[in-house]
Short mmCIF file of C-alpha atoms in Angstrom, two decimals:
data_model
loop_
_atom_site.label_atom_id
_atom_site.label_comp_id
_atom_site.label_asym_id
_atom_site.label_seq_id
_atom_site.Cartn_x
_atom_site.Cartn_y
_atom_site.Cartn_z
CA MET A 1 32.90 32.09 2.34
CA LYS A 2 29.19 31.26 3.40
CA ILE A 3 28.44 27.65 3.73
CA LYS A 4 24.98 26.82 1.56
CA VAL A 5 22.88 24.82 3.66
CA ILE A 6 20.37 23.30 1.25
CA ASP A 7 17.34 22.96 3.84
CA ALA A 8 14.65 20.62 1.97
CA ILE A 9 12.30 17.87 3.00
CA CYS A 10 13.09 14.42 2.12
CA GLY A 11 12.68 13.63 -1.44
CA ALA A 12 12.61 17.45 -2.57
CA GLY A 13 15.99 16.48 -4.73
CA LYS A 14 18.89 17.72 -2.61
CA THR A 15 21.20 15.12 -3.71
CA SER A 16 19.80 15.10 -7.14
CA TYR A 17 20.67 18.71 -7.33
CA ALA A 18 24.30 18.06 -5.85
CA ILE A 19 24.85 15.18 -8.46
CA GLN A 20 23.52 17.77 -11.38
CA MET A 21 25.63 20.46 -10.09
CA MET A 22 28.95 18.19 -10.26
CA ASN A 23 28.07 17.04 -13.69
CA GLU A 24 27.65 20.58 -14.96
CA ASN A 25 31.09 21.35 -14.00
CA THR A 26 32.53 18.16 -15.51
CA LYS A 27 33.50 18.29 -19.16
CA VAL A 28 34.40 15.85 -22.05
CA LYS A 29 38.32 14.97 -21.71
CA SER A 30 38.75 12.56 -24.18
CA ILE A 31 36.94 9.89 -26.55
CA GLY A 32 38.53 6.73 -27.35
CA LEU A 33 37.43 3.18 -28.92
CA GLU A 34 38.94 1.54 -25.98
CA THR A 35 38.41 4.07 -23.24
CA GLY A 36 35.32 5.38 -24.16
CA ILE A 37 34.20 8.76 -23.07
CA LEU A 38 36.78 10.29 -20.13
CA TYR A 39 35.44 13.32 -18.38
CA ARG A 40 37.43 16.13 -16.66
CA SER A 41 35.62 17.73 -13.68
CA ASN A 42 36.72 21.78 -13.31
CA LYS A 43 36.24 21.36 -9.47
CA LYS A 44 37.65 19.05 -6.88
CA TYR A 45 35.04 17.17 -4.65
CA ILE A 46 34.72 15.64 -1.34
CA TYR A 47 31.27 14.05 -0.81
CA VAL A 48 30.27 13.02 2.58
CA THR A 49 27.28 10.50 3.18
CA PRO A 50 26.23 8.56 5.84
CA PHE A 51 26.01 5.33 4.13
CA LEU A 52 27.96 3.10 1.98
CA ASP A 53 25.18 2.62 -0.67
CA GLU A 54 25.01 6.24 -1.26
CA VAL A 55 28.91 5.93 -1.84
CA THR A 56 27.95 3.71 -4.81
CA ARG A 57 25.10 5.95 -5.94
CA VAL A 58 27.62 9.11 -6.13
CA ILE A 59 30.15 7.01 -8.00
CA ASN A 60 27.50 5.66 -10.41
CA ASP A 61 25.52 8.69 -11.34
CA THR A 62 28.42 11.29 -11.63
CA LYS A 63 30.34 11.77 -14.67
CA ALA A 64 33.69 12.78 -13.24
CA ILE A 65 35.75 10.09 -11.58
CA PHE A 66 35.37 9.61 -7.72
CA SER A 67 37.65 7.60 -5.78
CA GLU A 68 36.34 5.93 -2.42
CA PRO A 69 39.23 5.41 0.22
CA ASN A 70 39.90 1.57 0.41
CA VAL A 71 41.35 -0.11 3.58
CA LYS A 72 43.79 -2.05 1.41
CA TYR A 73 46.06 0.71 0.75
CA ARG A 74 48.77 0.28 3.72
CA GLY A 75 45.88 -1.17 5.63
CA SER A 76 44.11 2.11 6.48
CA LYS A 77 41.43 3.76 4.88
CA LEU A 78 42.63 6.98 6.62
CA GLU A 79 46.02 6.42 5.21
CA HIS A 80 44.51 6.11 1.41
CA LEU A 81 42.30 9.23 1.94
CA LYS A 82 45.17 11.27 2.80
CA PHE A 83 46.96 10.05 -0.46
CA LEU A 84 44.10 10.71 -2.58
CA ILE A 85 43.84 14.40 -1.17
CA GLU A 86 47.63 15.11 -1.86
CA ASN A 87 46.81 13.84 -5.44
CA GLY A 88 43.96 16.30 -5.77
CA GLU A 89 41.25 13.70 -6.67
CA SER A 90 37.75 13.80 -6.02
CA ILE A 91 36.54 11.56 -3.20
CA VAL A 92 33.46 9.89 -1.86
CA MET A 93 33.40 8.82 1.79
CA THR A 94 31.13 8.50 5.10
CA HIS A 95 31.03 10.54 7.66
CA VAL A 96 32.93 8.47 10.07
CA LEU A 97 36.05 8.57 7.76
CA PHE A 98 35.58 12.39 7.62
CA SER A 99 35.44 13.03 11.41
CA MET A 100 39.05 11.48 11.30
CA LEU A 101 40.55 14.14 9.39
CA ASP A 102 43.68 15.67 11.05
CA GLU A 103 45.03 19.25 10.86
CA GLU A 104 47.64 18.50 8.42
CA THR A 105 45.16 16.89 6.09
CA LEU A 106 42.78 19.85 6.47
CA ASP A 107 45.70 22.06 5.32
CA ASP A 108 46.16 19.85 1.94
CA ILE A 109 42.38 20.27 1.44
CA ARG A 110 42.76 24.02 1.62
CA ASN A 111 45.56 23.96 -0.42
CA GLU A 112 44.23 21.80 -3.00
CA GLY A 113 40.97 24.20 -3.44
CA TYR A 114 38.30 21.30 -2.54
CA THR A 115 34.63 21.71 -2.49
CA LEU A 116 32.86 19.61 0.24
CA ILE A 117 29.37 18.19 -0.22
CA MET A 118 28.11 16.71 2.80
CA ASP A 119 24.92 14.95 2.88
CA GLU A 120 23.05 15.27 6.32
CA VAL A 121 24.77 17.02 9.34
CA ALA A 122 27.69 15.43 10.79
CA ASN A 123 28.69 14.50 14.67
CA VAL A 124 30.26 17.80 15.55
CA LEU A 125 30.23 17.63 19.55
CA GLU A 126 30.37 14.67 21.78
CA GLN A 127 30.38 14.62 25.61
CA LEU A 128 33.54 12.76 26.95
CA ILE A 129 33.41 10.24 29.72
CA THR A 130 34.89 12.53 32.36
CA THR A 131 33.93 13.68 35.81
CA SER A 132 33.65 16.74 37.78
CA ASN A 133 36.63 15.33 40.06
CA ASP A 134 38.90 14.93 36.99
CA ILE A 135 38.34 18.38 35.92
CA ASN A 136 39.09 19.69 39.49
CA TYR A 137 42.13 17.59 39.76
CA LEU A 138 43.51 19.00 36.32
CA LEU A 139 42.69 22.50 37.46
CA LYS A 140 44.43 22.31 40.72
CA LEU A 141 47.47 20.52 39.12
CA ASN A 142 47.68 23.42 36.73
CA ALA A 143 47.61 20.91 34.01
CA ILE A 144 44.96 22.87 31.87
CA SER A 145 43.59 26.58 31.44
CA ILE A 146 40.11 27.64 30.53
CA GLU A 147 40.41 30.07 27.50
CA GLU A 148 37.91 32.14 25.75
CA LYS A 149 34.22 30.33 25.07
CA GLY A 150 35.57 27.29 27.36
CA LYS A 151 38.25 26.19 24.95
CA VAL A 152 40.68 24.05 27.22
CA ARG A 153 44.48 24.77 27.03
CA TRP A 154 47.04 21.87 28.07
CA ILE A 155 49.66 23.77 29.99
CA ASP A 156 51.63 21.24 32.08
CA ASP A 157 54.85 20.15 30.24
CA GLU A 158 55.57 17.74 32.90
CA TYR A 159 52.44 15.90 32.28
CA ASN A 160 53.72 12.51 31.75
CA LYS A 161 55.41 12.71 35.07
CA ASN A 162 52.75 13.98 37.19
CA LEU A 163 49.88 11.70 35.70
CA ASN A 164 51.09 8.81 34.48
CA ASN A 165 49.50 9.21 31.20
CA SER A 166 46.03 8.70 32.33
CA PHE A 167 44.67 11.78 30.61
CA ASP A 168 46.63 11.20 27.25
CA TYR A 169 43.33 11.60 25.44
CA LEU A 170 42.50 14.78 26.90
CA ARG A 171 46.04 16.25 26.14
CA ASP A 172 45.63 15.41 22.55
CA LEU A 173 42.30 16.99 22.05
CA ALA A 174 43.58 19.95 23.71
CA ASP A 175 46.57 20.28 21.61
CA THR A 176 44.58 19.89 18.46
CA ASP A 177 41.86 22.87 19.85
CA ASN A 178 39.05 20.05 20.24
CA LEU A 179 38.45 20.04 23.97
CA TYR A 180 35.97 22.19 25.36
CA ILE A 181 34.69 22.66 29.15
CA TYR A 182 31.05 22.87 30.50
CA ASN A 183 30.72 24.68 33.85
CA GLU A 184 33.71 22.71 35.25
CA GLN A 185 31.15 19.55 35.17
CA ALA A 186 31.51 17.97 31.60
CA MET A 187 34.17 18.01 28.70
CA PHE A 188 33.39 17.87 25.17
CA TRP A 189 34.93 16.95 21.79
CA THR A 190 34.35 19.42 19.03
CA MET A 191 34.92 18.60 15.51
CA ASN A 192 37.51 21.02 14.19
CA VAL A 193 36.29 24.13 12.49
CA LYS A 194 39.01 23.99 9.72
CA ALA A 195 36.79 20.77 8.88
CA PHE A 196 34.64 23.31 7.09
CA THR A 197 36.44 26.21 6.76
CA SER A 198 39.25 24.75 4.78
CA PHE A 199 37.35 24.15 1.63
CA GLU A 200 36.57 26.73 -0.92
CA GLU A 201 32.71 25.82 -1.11
CA VAL A 202 30.59 23.95 1.30
CA TYR A 203 27.12 22.45 0.66
CA ILE A 204 24.89 20.89 3.52
CA LEU A 205 22.20 18.74 2.34
CA THR A 206 19.68 18.43 5.52
CA TYR A 207 16.43 19.06 6.70
CA LEU A 208 15.16 21.65 9.47
CA PHE A 209 18.87 22.68 9.98
CA ASP A 210 17.81 25.57 12.63
CA GLY A 211 17.36 22.58 14.95
CA GLN A 212 20.49 20.73 14.37
CA ILE A 213 23.42 20.73 16.76
CA GLN A 214 25.73 21.49 13.55
CA LYS A 215 23.77 24.77 13.62
CA TYR A 216 24.72 25.70 16.92
CA TYR A 217 28.20 24.53 16.48
CA TYR A 218 28.36 27.02 13.67
CA ASP A 219 26.95 29.89 15.97
CA LEU A 220 29.60 29.07 18.37
CA HIS A 221 32.55 29.49 15.92
CA GLU A 222 30.92 32.44 14.16
CA VAL A 223 30.67 30.25 10.82
CA GLU A 224 28.33 32.07 8.15
CA TYR A 225 25.65 30.36 6.38
CA GLU A 226 22.79 30.63 4.04
CA LYS A 227 19.89 28.41 3.54
CA TYR A 228 18.12 27.36 0.47
CA SER A 229 15.32 25.37 -0.74
CA VAL A 230 15.19 23.20 -3.80
CA LYS A 231 12.84 23.66 -6.78
CA TYR A 232 12.56 21.57 -9.68
CA GLU A 233 11.46 23.47 -13.07
CA ASN A 234 11.91 23.20 -16.70
CA ASN A 235 13.66 19.56 -16.05
CA LYS A 236 16.46 20.82 -13.72
CA TYR A 237 16.89 21.42 -10.11
CA HIS A 238 17.63 25.14 -8.97
CA LEU A 239 18.54 26.60 -5.23
CA ILE A 240 15.88 29.40 -4.20
CA ASN A 241 15.70 31.17 -1.35
CA TYR A 242 14.88 28.92 1.78
CA ASP A 243 11.03 29.05 1.87
CA SER A 244 9.47 26.38 4.47
CA LYS A 245 6.31 26.21 2.00
CA ALA A 246 8.32 24.49 -0.64
CA ASP A 247 8.16 21.65 1.59
CA LYS A 248 4.44 21.07 0.88
CA ARG A 249 3.82 19.66 4.34
CA GLU A 250 -0.11 19.45 3.93
CA GLU A 251 0.74 16.79 1.15
CA VAL A 252 2.86 14.71 3.73
CA ALA A 253 0.05 15.20 6.58
CA LYS A 254 -2.51 13.48 3.93
CA LEU A 255 -0.36 10.42 4.22
CA LEU A 256 -0.02 10.11 7.73
CA ASN A 257 -2.75 8.14 9.69
CA ILE A 258 -1.58 9.01 13.32
CA TYR A 259 -3.47 7.02 16.39
CA GLU A 260 -4.88 9.64 18.46
CA ASP A 261 -5.98 9.81 22.56
CA TYR A 262 -9.44 9.36 21.91
CA GLN A 263 -12.05 7.13 20.35
CA HIS A 264 -13.46 8.47 17.38
CA GLU A 265 -16.90 6.77 17.66
CA THR A 266 -17.28 8.25 21.34
CA GLY A 267 -14.60 11.09 21.68
CA ARG A 268 -13.36 9.31 25.01
CA LYS A 269 -9.76 9.03 25.91
CA SER A 270 -8.26 5.91 24.68
CA THR A 271 -6.86 2.97 27.01
CA LEU A 272 -4.74 2.09 24.39
CA ASN A 273 -2.07 5.07 25.33
CA SER A 274 -0.08 4.14 28.14
CA ASN A 275 -0.38 7.68 29.51
CA TYR A 276 -4.15 7.01 30.03
CA ASP A 277 -4.12 6.99 33.57
CA ASP A 278 -2.09 10.44 33.58
CA PHE A 279 -4.62 12.08 31.67
CA ARG A 280 -7.68 10.91 33.86
CA LEU A 281 -5.77 12.54 36.73
CA ASN A 282 -4.77 15.52 34.93
CA VAL A 283 -0.99 14.80 35.33
CA ASN A 284 1.32 16.64 33.08
CA THR A 285 2.68 14.34 30.30
CA ASP A 286 4.88 16.66 28.47
CA PHE A 287 7.85 14.31 29.66
CA TYR A 288 5.93 11.24 29.24
CA LEU A 289 8.37 8.74 27.34
CA SER A 290 11.40 11.13 27.91
CA THR A 291 14.71 9.50 29.15
CA THR A 292 13.83 10.53 32.16
CA TRP A 293 10.60 8.84 32.31
CA PHE A 294 12.08 5.71 31.01
CA ASN A 295 14.55 5.53 33.68
CA LYS A 296 12.08 5.86 36.46
CA ALA A 297 9.13 4.06 34.82
CA GLN A 298 7.69 1.08 37.09
CA GLU A 299 7.25 -2.40 35.42
CA CYS A 300 3.59 -1.72 35.09
CA ASN A 301 4.08 1.18 32.91
CA THR A 302 6.75 -0.57 30.49
CA LYS A 303 4.31 -3.57 30.42
CA ARG A 304 1.53 -1.70 29.52
CA LEU A 305 3.45 0.08 26.74
CA ASN A 306 4.68 -3.17 25.60
CA LYS A 307 1.27 -4.74 25.46
CA ASN A 308 -0.11 -1.31 23.57
CA LEU A 309 2.75 -1.80 20.84
CA TYR A 310 1.10 -5.40 20.30
CA ASN A 311 -2.54 -4.40 20.23
CA TYR A 312 -1.90 -1.66 17.73
CA PHE A 313 0.05 -3.65 15.04
CA ARG A 314 -2.26 -6.68 15.87
CA THR A 315 -5.74 -5.11 16.08
CA GLN A 316 -5.71 -1.34 15.33
CA VAL A 317 -3.71 -1.63 11.76
CA PRO A 318 -3.22 -5.30 11.42
CA THR A 319 0.34 -5.40 9.72
CA LYS A 320 2.84 -8.22 8.79
CA ASN A 321 5.93 -7.75 10.59
CA GLU A 322 8.18 -7.19 7.62
CA ASN A 323 5.93 -4.08 6.82
CA ILE A 324 6.65 -2.63 10.07
CA PHE A 325 9.36 -0.23 11.60
CA TRP A 326 9.78 0.86 15.01
CA THR A 327 12.13 2.66 17.24
CA THR A 328 12.84 3.66 20.97
CA LYS A 329 16.03 4.83 22.81
CA LYS A 330 17.97 1.69 21.95
CA GLN A 331 18.74 0.62 25.75
CA TYR A 332 14.86 0.29 26.38
CA ALA A 333 14.17 -1.44 23.00
CA SER A 334 14.47 -4.87 25.03
CA ILE A 335 11.48 -4.15 27.40
CA LEU A 336 9.24 -3.13 24.53
CA LYS A 337 10.12 -6.13 22.00
CA ASN A 338 7.11 -8.39 21.37
CA ALA A 339 5.77 -10.39 18.47
CA LYS A 340 5.39 -7.48 16.36
CA THR A 341 7.97 -5.24 17.44
CA LYS A 342 11.15 -7.28 17.11
CA PHE A 343 14.29 -6.45 18.70
CA ASN A 344 17.72 -8.52 18.01
CA LYS A 345 20.07 -7.93 20.89
CA LYS A 346 23.14 -8.83 18.73
CA ASP A 347 21.99 -5.55 16.32
CA ASP A 348 21.21 -8.13 13.49
CA ARG A 349 18.59 -5.70 11.93
CA THR A 350 18.00 -8.39 9.05
CA LYS A 351 16.33 -10.30 12.25
CA ASP A 352 14.15 -7.57 13.20
CA ASN A 353 12.22 -4.24 12.55
CA PHE A 354 13.82 -1.81 14.86
CA ILE A 355 15.78 0.86 13.64
CA SER A 356 17.76 3.46 15.12
CA LEU A 357 16.15 6.68 16.68
CA ASN A 358 18.44 8.84 14.53
CA ILE A 359 18.81 7.01 11.17
CA ARG A 360 18.71 8.86 8.08
CA ALA A 361 19.11 8.65 4.35
CA THR A 362 18.33 5.11 4.06
CA ASN A 363 15.40 3.64 1.76
CA ASN A 364 15.47 0.53 3.21
CA TYR A 365 12.23 0.68 4.89
CA SER A 366 10.31 2.52 2.03
CA HIS A 367 8.00 -0.50 1.63
CA CYS A 368 6.81 -0.54 5.23
CA THR A 369 3.30 0.96 5.91
CA ALA A 370 3.08 0.96 9.83
CA THR A 371 5.48 2.42 12.37
CA ALA A 372 5.59 3.27 16.10
CA TYR A 373 8.34 5.97 17.48
CA VAL A 374 8.32 5.34 21.21
CA TYR A 375 10.35 8.19 22.67
CA ASN A 376 9.79 11.82 23.46
CA ARG A 377 12.86 13.72 22.25
CA PHE A 378 14.83 16.34 24.34
CA MET A 379 18.07 17.87 23.89
CA ASN A 380 20.92 16.09 26.03
CA PRO A 381 20.92 18.68 29.11
CA MET A 382 24.73 18.81 29.25
CA GLU A 383 24.84 19.63 25.37
CA LYS A 384 22.06 22.19 25.83
CA GLY A 385 23.61 23.87 28.66
CA PHE A 386 27.13 23.68 26.70
CA PHE A 387 25.45 26.29 24.12
CA GLU A 388 23.27 27.94 26.52
CA VAL A 389 26.12 29.13 28.75
CA ARG A 390 27.73 30.60 25.77
CA GLY A 391 24.65 32.79 24.78
CA ILE A 392 23.60 30.40 21.81
CA GLU A 393 19.65 29.92 22.00
CA VAL A 394 18.60 26.42 21.27
CA ASN A 395 15.20 25.26 19.72
CA GLU A 396 14.36 21.95 21.60
CA ASN A 397 11.05 21.59 19.91
CA LEU A 398 12.46 22.01 16.51
CA LEU A 399 15.00 19.23 17.05
CA ALA A 400 12.85 16.91 18.47
CA VAL A 401 10.27 17.22 15.36
CA SER A 402 13.07 17.05 12.76
CA ASP A 403 14.17 13.92 14.27
CA LEU A 404 10.78 12.49 14.10
CA VAL A 405 10.01 13.65 10.49
CA GLN A 406 13.35 12.10 9.45
CA PHE A 407 12.23 8.82 10.95
CA LEU A 408 8.75 8.73 9.46
CA PHE A 409 10.25 9.55 5.86
CA ARG A 410 11.87 6.27 6.10
CA GLY A 411 8.59 4.49 5.58
CA CYS A 412 6.39 4.41 2.65
CA ILE A 413 5.23 8.11 2.64
CA ARG A 414 8.06 8.86 0.89
CA ASN A 415 6.43 6.66 -2.12
CA GLY A 416 3.43 8.92 -1.87
CA GLU A 417 1.65 6.06 -0.17
CA VAL A 418 -0.45 6.49 3.44
CA MET A 419 1.29 5.05 6.49
CA ASN A 420 -0.30 4.48 9.95
CA CYS A 421 1.77 5.87 12.80
CA TYR A 422 1.57 5.23 16.66
CA ILE A 423 3.48 8.05 18.41
CA PRO A 424 2.11 7.32 21.97
CA SER A 425 4.00 10.82 23.28
CA SER A 426 1.25 13.66 23.24
CA ARG A 427 4.16 16.00 23.09
CA MET A 428 5.80 14.61 20.01
CA ARG A 429 2.18 14.46 18.37
CA ASN A 430 1.57 18.04 18.91
CA LEU A 431 4.70 19.22 17.63
CA LEU A 432 4.28 17.07 14.63
CA TYR A 433 0.75 18.82 13.85
CA LYS A 434 2.48 22.12 14.60
CA TRP A 435 5.19 21.31 11.48
CA MET A 436 2.28 20.26 9.53
CA ASN A 437 0.76 23.45 9.58
CA TYR A 438 3.90 25.57 9.52
CA GLU A 439 3.80 26.84 13.14
CA ILE A 440 7.31 25.21 13.96
#
């Protein structure tokens, strides 16, 4: 079984194709005066989506009956999910619930012959809170052994007596084949690969998959996949061999009014960018606004950046706050908030215009006409090393531009309207231009 990755730009029709496919596999079961038309699906589906409002869309737009796990069943959505799978019902759920599937439930999925449709990639890798001292301690006690590809095996039968239960969570992950090590420095949880191989068919709906961690995870586990684009023709969505030109990026480029590092009238460098002094002094700006830069930034730098954000939305592109959305790494948002870029420290997004860096699959900001992406995206060094030490090549630039494009598509460009963009990292802007020209 090869996983089908539908790699298409936002608005191309990935979800519409999936709904069309499910409806084509649904037949009329019966027609009654009281019941109306009842449908029967030829296949059993599990549809996974990031947001609850998408759950509602799938339920409303498909003919087949989809069940949504409910906490009222024995007080647990997970228990209800297991019950629905045992009964072979089609199910729609969030990514969070999908990540909780245990081995027994995955075996039930295999036995029932389910098809998986996953809207956006899953969180398949997570660094655990451990230290190199913890790892060395466990190795010296012969509590763990390191197997092929760095998989951790728990071998201490006397664990409870020796370690006072302080590493219970690591033992449990090792026992379910979900624990991996990197250079005796860090440990990682990985999603059980059976979460994908237990299905008869798998469809992943995403964009720029080659830059996603899930792609490298598939390479790690030698999971085969094929990429497709979506084409709408003769009133129907079709899968075609992957073609980046199907993105029509040149049309997206026309909708992005990107603020640059120069003044159009004079061609001089603009003081609106916080890296103005770096340019004058010929300092390498490739890492400007990265996590490392923020961690080391002086107060004068962050104050300048804050002021620039305000000036951009106040004078360069005067915009009402309700028509602005912006982002940075969340831990730095409080030092950049101002009268234009709002941030609620209690995470009440109804009281600000801040959104998460990695937000996907939401239309809540499609009315916004101006945005700021205040970050320079690099892969977590530990995650990067985790894959590279296993011979898996990662593409940091594609990962960065993938996140940026996904972010920009939250705004009004998804409606075909022009949007003003402030992207103060020159590296991120250049990657965006390369993407526009099909160079990445």
